[in-house]
Coordinates of N, CA and C in Angstrom, one line a residue:
Chain A
A297 N 126.0 123.5 98.6 CA 125.4 122.4 98.8 C 124.9 122.4 99.9
Q298 N 123.5 121.6 100.2 CA 122.6 122.0 101.3 C 122.7 120.5 102.0
S299 N 122.3 120.5 103.2 CA 122.3 119.3 104.3 C 121.3 119.5 105.2
V300 N 120.4 118.6 106.1 CA 120.0 118.4 107.2 C 120.4 117.4 108.1
T301 N 120.2 118.4 109.3 CA 120.3 117.0 110.4 C 119.5 117.1 111.1
Q302 N 118.6 116.0 111.7 CA 117.5 115.5 112.4 C 118.0 114.3 113.3
L303 N 117.9 114.7 114.5 CA 118.5 113.9 115.8 C 117.7 112.6 116.2
G304 N 117.7 111.7 116.7 CA 116.9 110.9 116.9 C 115.8 110.4 116.2
S305 N 116.3 108.8 115.4 CA 115.7 108.6 114.9 C 113.9 108.1 115.3
H306 N 113.5 107.9 116.2 CA 112.4 107.6 117.3 C 112.4 108.3 118.3
V307 N 110.8 109.2 117.9 CA 110.6 110.1 118.8 C 109.1 109.6 119.6
S308 N 109.4 109.2 121.1 CA 107.9 109.0 121.5 C 107.3 110.6 122.4
V309 N 105.9 110.4 122.5 CA 105.5 111.6 123.3 C 104.0 111.2 123.8
S310 N 103.6 111.9 124.9 CA 102.7 111.5 125.6 C 101.2 111.8 124.9
E311 N 99.9 111.5 124.8 CA 98.9 112.1 123.7 C 98.7 113.4 124.7
G312 N 98.7 114.7 124.2 CA 98.3 115.6 125.0 C 99.7 116.4 125.4
A313 N 101.0 115.9 125.1 CA 102.2 116.3 125.7 C 102.7 117.3 124.3
L314 N 103.5 118.4 124.2 CA 104.5 119.2 123.3 C 105.2 117.8 122.3
V315 N 104.8 118.3 121.4 CA 105.8 117.4 120.2 C 106.7 118.5 119.6
L316 N 108.0 118.1 119.9 CA 109.2 118.6 119.0 C 110.2 118.0 118.6
L317 N 110.6 118.4 116.9 CA 111.2 117.7 116.6 C 112.6 118.9 115.6
R318 N 113.6 118.3 116.2 CA 114.3 119.3 116.1 C 115.2 119.1 114.5
C319 N 115.6 120.6 114.0 CA 116.2 120.2 112.3 C 116.9 121.4 112.2
N320 N 118.1 121.0 112.0 CA 119.2 122.0 111.9 C 119.7 121.8 110.3
Y321 N 120.1 122.9 109.5 CA 120.5 122.6 108.3 C 121.9 123.2 108.1
S322 N 122.2 123.1 106.6 CA 123.5 123.3 106.4 C 123.0 124.3 105.1
S323 N 123.2 125.3 104.5 CA 123.5 126.2 103.2 C 124.0 126.7 102.9
S324 N 124.5 126.5 101.7 CA 125.5 127.8 101.1 C 124.8 129.3 100.9
V325 N 123.4 129.2 100.1 CA 122.7 130.2 99.9 C 121.5 130.1 101.1
P326 N 120.7 131.1 101.0 CA 119.8 131.3 101.4 C 118.7 130.2 101.3
P327 N 118.6 129.9 102.6 CA 117.9 128.5 102.2 C 116.0 128.6 102.2
Y328 N 115.2 127.6 101.3 CA 113.8 127.4 101.8 C 113.7 126.1 102.3
L329 N 113.1 126.1 103.3 CA 112.7 125.1 104.4 C 111.6 124.3 104.5
F330 N 111.8 123.0 104.8 CA 110.5 122.4 104.4 C 110.2 121.5 105.7
W331 N 108.4 120.7 105.9 CA 108.6 119.7 107.0 C 107.7 119.1 106.3
Y332 N 107.9 117.7 105.7 CA 107.0 116.9 105.0 C 106.5 115.8 106.3
V333 N 105.4 115.2 106.3 CA 105.1 114.5 106.7 C 104.5 112.9 106.3
Q334 N 104.7 111.7 106.7 CA 104.2 110.3 105.7 C 103.8 109.6 106.7
Y335 N 102.3 109.7 106.6 CA 101.5 108.5 107.3 C 101.7 107.3 107.1
P336 N 101.4 106.3 107.7 CA 101.3 105.0 107.2 C 101.1 104.4 106.1
N337 N 101.8 103.8 104.9 CA 101.1 103.4 104.0 C 100.6 104.8 103.1
Q338 N 101.3 105.8 103.2 CA 101.2 106.9 102.5 C 102.0 107.6 102.0
G339 N 102.1 108.5 101.1 CA 102.7 109.3 100.5 C 103.3 110.5 101.3
L340 N 104.4 111.3 100.7 CA 104.9 112.7 101.5 C 104.0 113.7 101.4
Q341 N 103.5 114.4 102.9 CA 102.7 115.3 102.6 C 103.2 116.7 102.9
L342 N 103.1 117.5 102.4 CA 103.7 118.9 103.1 C 103.4 119.4 104.1
L343 N 103.8 119.5 105.3 CA 103.4 120.2 106.7 C 103.5 121.6 106.0
L344 N 104.4 122.3 106.1 CA 104.9 124.2 106.0 C 105.8 124.0 105.5
K345 N 106.4 125.3 105.5 CA 107.5 125.8 104.4 C 107.9 127.4 104.6
Y346 N 108.9 127.2 104.9 CA 109.3 128.9 104.7 C 110.0 129.3 103.4
T347 N 109.7 130.3 103.0 CA 110.8 130.5 102.1 C 111.4 132.4 101.8
T348 N 110.6 133.2 102.4 CA 111.2 134.3 102.8 C 109.7 135.0 103.7
G349 N 110.1 135.8 104.5 CA 109.3 136.7 105.3 C 108.9 135.9 106.8
A350 N 108.0 136.1 107.3 CA 108.0 135.8 108.4 C 108.3 134.4 108.7
T351 N 109.1 134.6 110.0 CA 110.2 133.3 110.6 C 109.4 132.2 111.0
L352 N 108.1 132.8 111.8 CA 107.5 131.5 112.3 C 106.2 131.4 111.4
V353 N 106.4 130.1 110.6 CA 105.5 129.7 109.8 C 104.2 128.7 110.6
K354 N 102.9 128.7 110.0 CA 102.0 127.8 110.8 C 101.6 126.9 109.4
G355 N 101.6 125.5 109.7 CA 101.3 124.5 108.8 C 99.9 124.0 108.9
I356 N 99.6 122.9 108.3 CA 98.5 122.2 108.9 C 98.6 121.4 110.0
N357 N 97.5 121.1 110.6 CA 96.8 119.9 111.5 C 97.7 120.6 112.9
G358 N 98.1 121.8 113.1 CA 98.1 122.6 114.8 C 99.4 122.6 114.4
F359 N 100.6 122.1 113.5 CA 102.3 122.3 113.6 C 102.4 123.8 113.4
E360 N 103.9 124.2 113.4 CA 104.3 125.4 113.4 C 105.6 125.3 113.4
A361 N 106.7 125.6 112.9 CA 108.0 126.1 112.7 C 108.5 127.1 112.8
E362 N 110.0 127.7 113.3 CA 110.3 128.7 113.7 C 111.5 128.7 112.5
F363 N 112.3 129.6 111.6 CA 113.2 129.8 111.2 C 113.8 130.4 111.9
K364 N 115.1 130.3 112.3 CA 115.9 130.9 113.1 C 117.7 131.1 112.6
K365 N 117.5 132.1 111.4 CA 119.0 131.8 110.8 C 120.3 131.6 111.8
S366 N 120.4 132.2 113.1 CA 121.6 132.4 113.6 C 121.8 131.0 114.2
E367 N 120.8 130.2 114.2 CA 120.9 128.7 114.4 C 120.9 128.1 113.8
T368 N 121.0 128.4 112.6 CA 120.6 127.2 111.5 C 119.7 126.2 111.9
S369 N 118.6 126.3 112.4 CA 117.4 125.9 112.6 C 115.9 125.9 112.0
F370 N 115.4 124.8 112.2 CA 114.0 125.1 111.8 C 113.4 123.9 112.8
H371 N 112.9 124.0 113.6 CA 112.5 122.8 114.7 C 111.4 123.4 114.4
L372 N 110.2 121.9 114.6 CA 108.6 121.9 114.4 C 108.1 121.8 115.4
T373 N 107.4 122.0 116.1 CA 106.6 122.4 117.2 C 104.8 121.8 117.0
K374 N 104.4 121.4 118.0 CA 102.8 121.0 118.2 C 102.3 121.2 119.5
P375 N 102.0 122.0 120.3 CA 101.4 122.1 121.5 C 100.9 120.8 122.5
S376 N 100.1 120.0 121.3 CA 99.4 119.2 122.1 C 99.3 118.1 121.3
A377 N 100.1 116.7 121.4 CA 99.9 115.6 120.1 C 98.5 115.0 120.5
H378 N 98.4 114.6 119.4 CA 97.2 113.5 119.0 C 97.5 112.2 118.5
M379 N 96.8 111.4 118.7 CA 97.5 110.1 118.2 C 97.2 110.0 117.0
S380 N 96.5 110.9 116.4 CA 96.6 110.7 114.4 C 97.6 111.5 114.2
D381 N 98.6 111.8 115.2 CA 100.1 112.6 114.6 C 101.1 111.8 114.6
A382 N 101.0 110.2 114.7 CA 101.6 109.4 114.4 C 102.4 109.0 113.0
A383 N 103.8 109.1 113.0 CA 103.8 109.5 111.7 C 105.3 109.3 111.5
E384 N 106.0 109.6 110.3 CA 107.1 110.1 109.9 C 107.4 111.5 109.5
Y385 N 108.4 112.0 110.2 CA 108.7 113.5 109.7 C 110.1 113.6 109.1
F386 N 109.6 114.6 107.9 CA 111.1 114.9 107.4 C 111.5 116.6 107.4
C387 N 112.4 116.7 107.5 CA 112.7 118.2 107.1 C 113.8 118.4 106.2
A388 N 113.6 119.2 105.4 CA 114.2 119.6 104.0 C 114.5 120.8 103.8
V389 N 115.7 120.6 102.8 CA 116.4 122.3 102.8 C 116.3 122.4 100.9
S390 N 116.1 123.7 100.8 CA 116.5 123.4 99.2 C 117.2 125.1 99.0
G391 N 118.0 124.9 98.1 CA 118.6 126.4 97.9 C 117.5 127.4 97.3
N392 N 117.9 128.7 97.6 CA 117.5 129.8 96.7 C 117.0 129.5 95.5
G393 N 116.2 129.4 94.8 CA 115.5 129.6 93.4 C 116.3 127.9 92.8
N394 N 116.8 127.4 93.9 CA 116.9 125.8 93.2 C 116.0 124.9 93.9
N395 N 115.0 123.7 93.3 CA 114.5 122.8 93.9 C 114.7 121.4 94.3
R396 N 115.8 121.4 94.1 CA 116.6 120.3 94.6 C 116.6 120.0 96.0
L397 N 115.4 119.1 96.9 CA 115.3 119.2 98.3 C 116.6 117.9 98.1
A398 N 117.3 118.2 99.7 CA 118.2 117.5 100.7 C 117.0 117.5 101.9
F399 N 117.2 116.2 102.0 CA 116.1 115.4 103.2 C 117.1 115.3 104.6
G400 N 116.2 115.2 105.7 CA 116.8 114.7 107.0 C 116.6 113.4 106.9
K401 N 117.1 112.5 108.1 CA 116.7 111.1 108.0 C 115.5 110.6 108.3
G402 N 114.9 111.9 108.9 CA 113.6 111.4 109.5 C 113.1 111.2 110.7
N403 N 112.1 111.7 111.3 CA 111.9 110.9 112.9 C 110.7 110.6 112.8
Q404 N 110.8 109.4 113.1 CA 109.6 108.4 113.7 C 109.0 109.1 114.7
V405 N 107.6 109.4 114.5 CA 106.6 109.7 115.9 C 106.2 108.8 116.5
V406 N 105.7 108.5 117.6 CA 104.7 107.5 118.1 C 104.5 108.3 119.4
V407 N 103.2 108.0 119.5 CA 102.0 108.8 120.5 C 101.6 107.5 121.6
I408 N 102.1 108.1 122.9 CA 101.4 106.8 123.8 C 100.3 107.7 124.3
P409 N 99.4 106.6 124.2 CA 97.8 106.9 124.9 C 98.4 107.5 126.4
Chain B
E3 N 91.7 118.7 92.0 CA 92.7 118.3 91.3 C 93.4 117.1 91.6
A4 N 93.6 116.2 90.9 CA 94.6 115.1 91.1 C 96.2 115.3 91.7
G5 N 96.4 114.6 92.4 CA 98.0 115.0 93.1 C 99.0 114.2 91.8
V6 N 100.0 114.0 92.6 CA 100.7 113.2 91.4 C 101.0 111.6 91.9
T7 N 100.6 110.8 90.6 CA 100.4 109.6 90.6 C 101.2 108.5 90.5
Q8 N 101.5 107.7 91.1 CA 102.8 106.6 90.6 C 102.1 105.1 90.2
F9 N 102.6 104.3 89.5 CA 102.2 103.2 89.2 C 103.8 102.4 89.2
P10 N 103.6 101.3 89.5 CA 103.1 100.6 90.4 C 103.3 101.1 91.9
S11 N 102.1 100.6 92.7 CA 102.6 101.3 94.1 C 103.3 100.1 94.6
H12 N 103.5 98.7 94.4 CA 104.3 98.0 95.1 C 104.7 97.0 93.8
S13 N 106.1 96.6 93.7 CA 106.6 95.6 93.0 C 107.8 94.7 93.1
V14 N 107.7 93.2 93.4 CA 108.2 92.7 93.9 C 108.8 91.8 92.1
I15 N 110.7 92.1 92.5 CA 111.1 91.3 91.2 C 112.0 90.7 91.9
E16 N 112.6 89.7 90.4 CA 114.0 89.0 90.9 C 114.9 89.7 90.3
K17 N 116.4 89.3 90.7 CA 117.4 90.4 90.8 C 117.9 89.8 89.2
G18 N 118.2 90.8 88.9 CA 118.2 90.8 87.1 C 117.3 91.0 86.2
Q19 N 115.9 91.0 87.0 CA 114.8 91.6 85.8 C 114.8 93.0 85.6
T20 N 113.9 93.3 85.2 CA 113.5 94.8 84.5 C 112.5 95.2 85.3
V21 N 112.4 96.7 85.9 CA 111.1 97.0 86.6 C 110.9 98.7 85.5
T22 N 110.1 98.9 85.2 CA 109.6 100.5 84.8 C 108.5 101.4 85.8
L23 N 108.9 101.9 86.4 CA 107.8 102.9 87.0 C 107.3 104.0 86.3
R24 N 106.6 104.5 86.7 CA 105.5 105.2 86.0 C 105.3 106.6 87.1
C25 N 105.1 107.6 86.5 CA 104.5 108.7 87.5 C 104.0 110.2 86.5
D26 N 102.7 110.2 87.1 CA 101.9 111.5 86.3 C 102.1 112.3 87.1
P27 N 102.9 113.3 87.0 CA 103.0 114.8 87.6 C 101.1 115.4 87.8
I28 N 101.3 116.3 88.6 CA 100.0 117.3 88.5 C 100.1 117.9 87.5
S29 N 98.7 118.2 87.0 CA 98.9 118.8 85.4 C 99.2 119.9 85.3
G30 N 100.1 120.2 84.4 CA 100.7 122.0 84.0 C 101.4 121.9 84.9
H31 N 102.5 120.9 85.5 CA 103.7 121.2 86.4 C 104.8 120.6 85.3
D32 N 105.4 121.7 85.2 CA 106.8 121.6 84.5 C 107.8 120.7 84.9
N33 N 107.9 121.0 86.1 CA 109.0 120.3 87.1 C 108.9 118.6 87.7
L34 N 109.5 118.0 87.1 CA 109.3 116.8 87.6 C 110.6 116.1 88.2
Y35 N 110.3 115.4 89.4 CA 111.3 115.0 90.2 C 111.2 113.6 90.8
W36 N 112.5 112.8 90.8 CA 112.8 111.3 91.1 C 113.3 111.2 92.2
Y37 N 113.1 110.7 93.7 CA 113.7 110.8 94.5 C 113.5 109.1 95.1
R38 N 114.6 108.9 95.7 CA 114.5 107.4 96.6 C 114.9 107.3 97.9
R39 N 114.5 106.4 98.6 CA 114.7 106.1 100.3 C 114.9 104.8 100.0
V40 N 115.8 104.4 100.4 CA 116.5 102.8 100.5 C 116.2 102.8 102.3
M41 N 116.2 101.6 102.3 CA 115.8 101.0 103.7 C 116.8 101.5 104.9
G42 N 116.2 102.4 105.8 CA 117.1 102.6 106.8 C 117.9 104.2 106.6
K43 N 118.1 104.5 105.4 CA 118.7 105.8 104.8 C 117.4 106.9 104.6
E44 N 118.2 108.0 104.1 CA 117.4 109.6 103.9 C 116.6 109.4 102.7
I45 N 116.0 110.3 102.7 CA 115.0 110.2 101.1 C 116.4 111.5 100.2
K46 N 116.9 110.4 99.0 CA 117.7 111.0 98.3 C 117.2 111.3 96.7
F47 N 117.8 112.7 96.2 CA 117.5 113.2 94.5 C 118.0 112.2 94.1
L48 N 117.6 111.9 92.9 CA 117.7 110.8 92.0 C 118.0 112.4 90.6
L49 N 117.0 112.5 89.8 CA 117.3 113.7 89.1 C 115.8 114.6 89.0
H50 N 115.9 115.5 88.0 CA 115.0 116.7 88.1 C 115.0 117.0 86.4
F51 N 113.4 116.8 86.0 CA 113.1 117.3 84.5 C 112.4 118.6 84.7
V52 N 112.8 119.6 83.8 CA 111.9 120.6 83.0 C 111.3 120.4 81.9
K53 N 110.2 120.3 81.9 CA 109.3 119.7 80.8 C 110.0 118.3 80.1
E54 N 110.5 118.2 79.0 CA 111.2 117.1 78.7 C 112.6 116.7 78.8
S55 N 113.2 118.0 79.3 CA 114.5 117.9 79.6 C 115.3 117.7 80.7
K56 N 116.4 116.9 80.8 CA 117.1 116.6 82.2 C 117.8 117.6 82.4
Q57 N 117.4 118.3 83.6 CA 117.8 119.5 84.4 C 119.2 119.0 84.9
D58 N 118.8 118.0 85.6 CA 120.0 117.4 86.6 C 119.6 116.0 86.7
E59 N 120.5 115.4 86.6 CA 120.4 113.8 86.8 C 121.7 113.4 87.4
S60 N 122.2 114.4 88.6 CA 123.2 114.0 89.2 C 123.3 112.9 90.2
G61 N 122.2 112.7 90.8 CA 121.5 111.7 91.6 C 121.3 110.6 91.1
M62 N 121.5 109.8 90.4 CA 121.4 108.8 89.8 C 122.2 107.6 89.9
P63 N 122.3 106.8 90.7 CA 123.4 106.0 91.0 C 124.2 105.3 90.1
N64 N 124.2 105.0 88.6 CA 124.5 104.2 87.6 C 123.7 104.1 86.7
N65 N 124.4 103.6 85.5 CA 123.8 103.5 84.2 C 122.4 102.6 84.0
R66 N 122.5 101.7 85.5 CA 121.2 100.5 85.3 C 120.0 101.5 85.3
F67 N 120.0 102.8 85.8 CA 118.6 103.4 85.9 C 118.8 104.3 84.8
L68 N 117.5 104.4 84.1 CA 117.1 105.4 82.9 C 115.6 106.1 83.0
A69 N 116.0 107.3 83.3 CA 114.6 108.0 83.1 C 114.2 108.5 82.2
E70 N 113.1 109.1 81.4 CA 112.3 109.6 80.4 C 111.3 110.3 80.6
R71 N 111.0 111.7 80.1 CA 109.9 112.1 80.0 C 109.5 112.6 78.7
T72 N 109.0 111.5 77.9 CA 109.0 112.0 76.8 C 107.3 112.7 76.6
G73 N 107.4 114.1 75.8 CA 106.2 115.3 75.5 C 106.0 115.9 77.0
G74 N 107.1 115.9 77.6 CA 106.9 116.6 79.0 C 106.1 116.3 79.7
T75 N 105.2 115.2 80.1 CA 104.0 114.8 80.7 C 104.5 113.6 81.5
Y76 N 103.9 112.8 81.3 CA 104.1 111.6 82.6 C 105.5 111.1 82.3
S77 N 106.4 110.6 83.2 CA 107.8 110.1 83.5 C 107.7 108.7 83.4
T78 N 108.6 108.2 83.1 CA 109.1 106.5 83.7 C 110.6 106.5 83.9
L79 N 111.1 105.8 85.1 CA 112.3 105.4 85.7 C 112.3 104.1 85.3
K80 N 113.3 103.5 84.8 CA 113.5 101.9 84.2 C 114.7 101.3 84.9
V81 N 114.7 100.6 85.7 CA 115.6 100.1 86.2 C 116.2 98.3 85.6
Q82 N 117.5 98.3 84.9 CA 117.5 97.4 84.3 C 119.4 96.9 84.2
P83 N 119.5 95.8 84.4 CA 119.2 94.8 85.3 C 119.0 95.3 87.2
A84 N 117.6 94.9 88.0 CA 117.8 95.5 89.4 C 118.5 94.2 90.0
E85 N 118.9 95.1 91.2 CA 120.0 94.1 91.9 C 119.1 94.5 93.3
L86 N 119.9 93.9 94.2 CA 119.1 94.1 95.6 C 119.4 95.2 96.2
E87 N 120.4 95.8 96.2 CA 120.3 97.2 96.6 C 119.5 98.3 96.4
D88 N 119.0 98.1 94.9 CA 118.0 99.0 94.5 C 116.5 99.0 95.2
S89 N 116.2 97.8 96.0 CA 115.3 97.7 96.7 C 114.6 98.9 97.9
G90 N 113.6 99.7 97.4 CA 113.3 100.7 98.5 C 112.3 101.7 98.0
V91 N 111.6 102.8 98.3 CA 110.5 103.4 98.1 C 111.0 104.6 96.9
Y92 N 110.6 104.3 95.7 CA 110.7 105.5 95.1 C 109.6 106.5 94.8
F93 N 110.3 107.9 95.5 CA 109.1 109.0 95.0 C 109.0 109.7 93.7
C94 N 108.2 110.0 93.2 CA 108.0 111.3 92.1 C 107.6 112.3 92.8
A95 N 107.7 113.3 92.2 CA 107.8 114.7 92.7 C 107.0 115.6 91.7
S96 N 106.9 116.5 91.8 CA 106.4 118.0 90.6 C 106.0 119.4 91.5
S97 N 106.4 119.9 90.5 CA 106.4 121.7 90.9 C 105.8 122.5 90.3
Q98 N 105.6 123.9 89.9 CA 105.2 124.6 89.0 C 106.6 125.4 88.1
A99 N 106.3 125.7 87.4 CA 107.5 126.4 86.5 C 108.3 126.9 87.3
S100 N 107.5 128.2 88.5 CA 107.8 129.3 89.1 C 107.8 129.1 91.0
G101 N 107.2 127.7 91.1 CA 106.9 127.4 92.1 C 108.0 126.8 93.3
N102 N 107.9 127.0 94.4 CA 109.1 126.5 95.1 C 108.4 125.5 96.3
T103 N 107.4 124.9 95.8 CA 106.7 123.9 96.8 C 106.4 122.9 95.7
I104 N 107.3 121.6 96.4 CA 107.1 120.5 95.8 C 106.2 119.5 96.6
Y105 N 105.3 119.0 95.6 CA 104.1 117.8 95.7 C 104.7 116.3 95.2
F106 N 104.8 115.3 96.8 CA 104.9 114.3 96.2 C 104.0 113.2 95.6
G107 N 104.4 112.4 95.3 CA 103.5 110.8 95.1 C 103.7 110.0 96.3
E108 N 102.5 109.1 96.2 CA 102.5 108.2 97.4 C 103.8 107.3 97.4
G109 N 104.3 107.1 96.0 CA 105.7 106.4 96.4 C 105.3 105.1 95.8
S110 N 106.5 104.4 94.9 CA 106.4 103.2 94.4 C 107.5 102.3 95.1
W111 N 106.5 101.4 95.7 CA 107.7 100.4 96.8 C 108.4 99.3 96.0
L112 N 109.4 99.1 95.7 CA 110.2 98.2 94.9 C 110.9 97.2 95.6
T113 N 110.6 95.9 95.6 CA 111.4 94.8 96.6 C 112.1 94.2 95.1
V114 N 113.7 94.2 95.4 CA 114.5 93.2 94.5 C 114.7 91.6 95.7
V115 N 114.3 90.9 94.9 CA 114.6 89.1 95.8 C 115.8 88.7 94.9

């Protein structure tokens, strides 16, 4: 079985500052890892994913995440926050070849001008 | 190309009534999933169809929930009779037969009063 831990339900970041959202996972098989974003009044949109290969993955809107097996982590970063980054972010994991996703509780990101 | 489409986007019903949610997956996607987010909780898996067959329905909360995918195209999720704790957002998602990326719809927001 897989599970995800996201700490800090609400995260405030100043415009232009680093965005760092932490994700730790548990998986009994090699994981596939995902970050999804939900903008206000919209559905879940895939930001980026890790399946195999390069451990640093780049996604849309300047976000990237690094898979660290030794730390069972997949933290999401963006060097400079923009007002449009205000949204809820979800980390998710699935087992290798199993498309059932287990989600974290989400981080509501607020960007302060 | 159209994404995953869900109807209705919002629904308010009284306790004891029936609601049917519909999902149209991305064309050609054999895998179809239902997920749910109850207020304040994480997004939870409900079930997974491969074409018209239920691959995994272990996340369905109880027998008041019935999902169908006749003909392997669109799917419906019926809640009968609805209870207050059924309120939340119901997400539908789809993926290709051999794909590891799951695409989500905008969700159907259900409020039971």
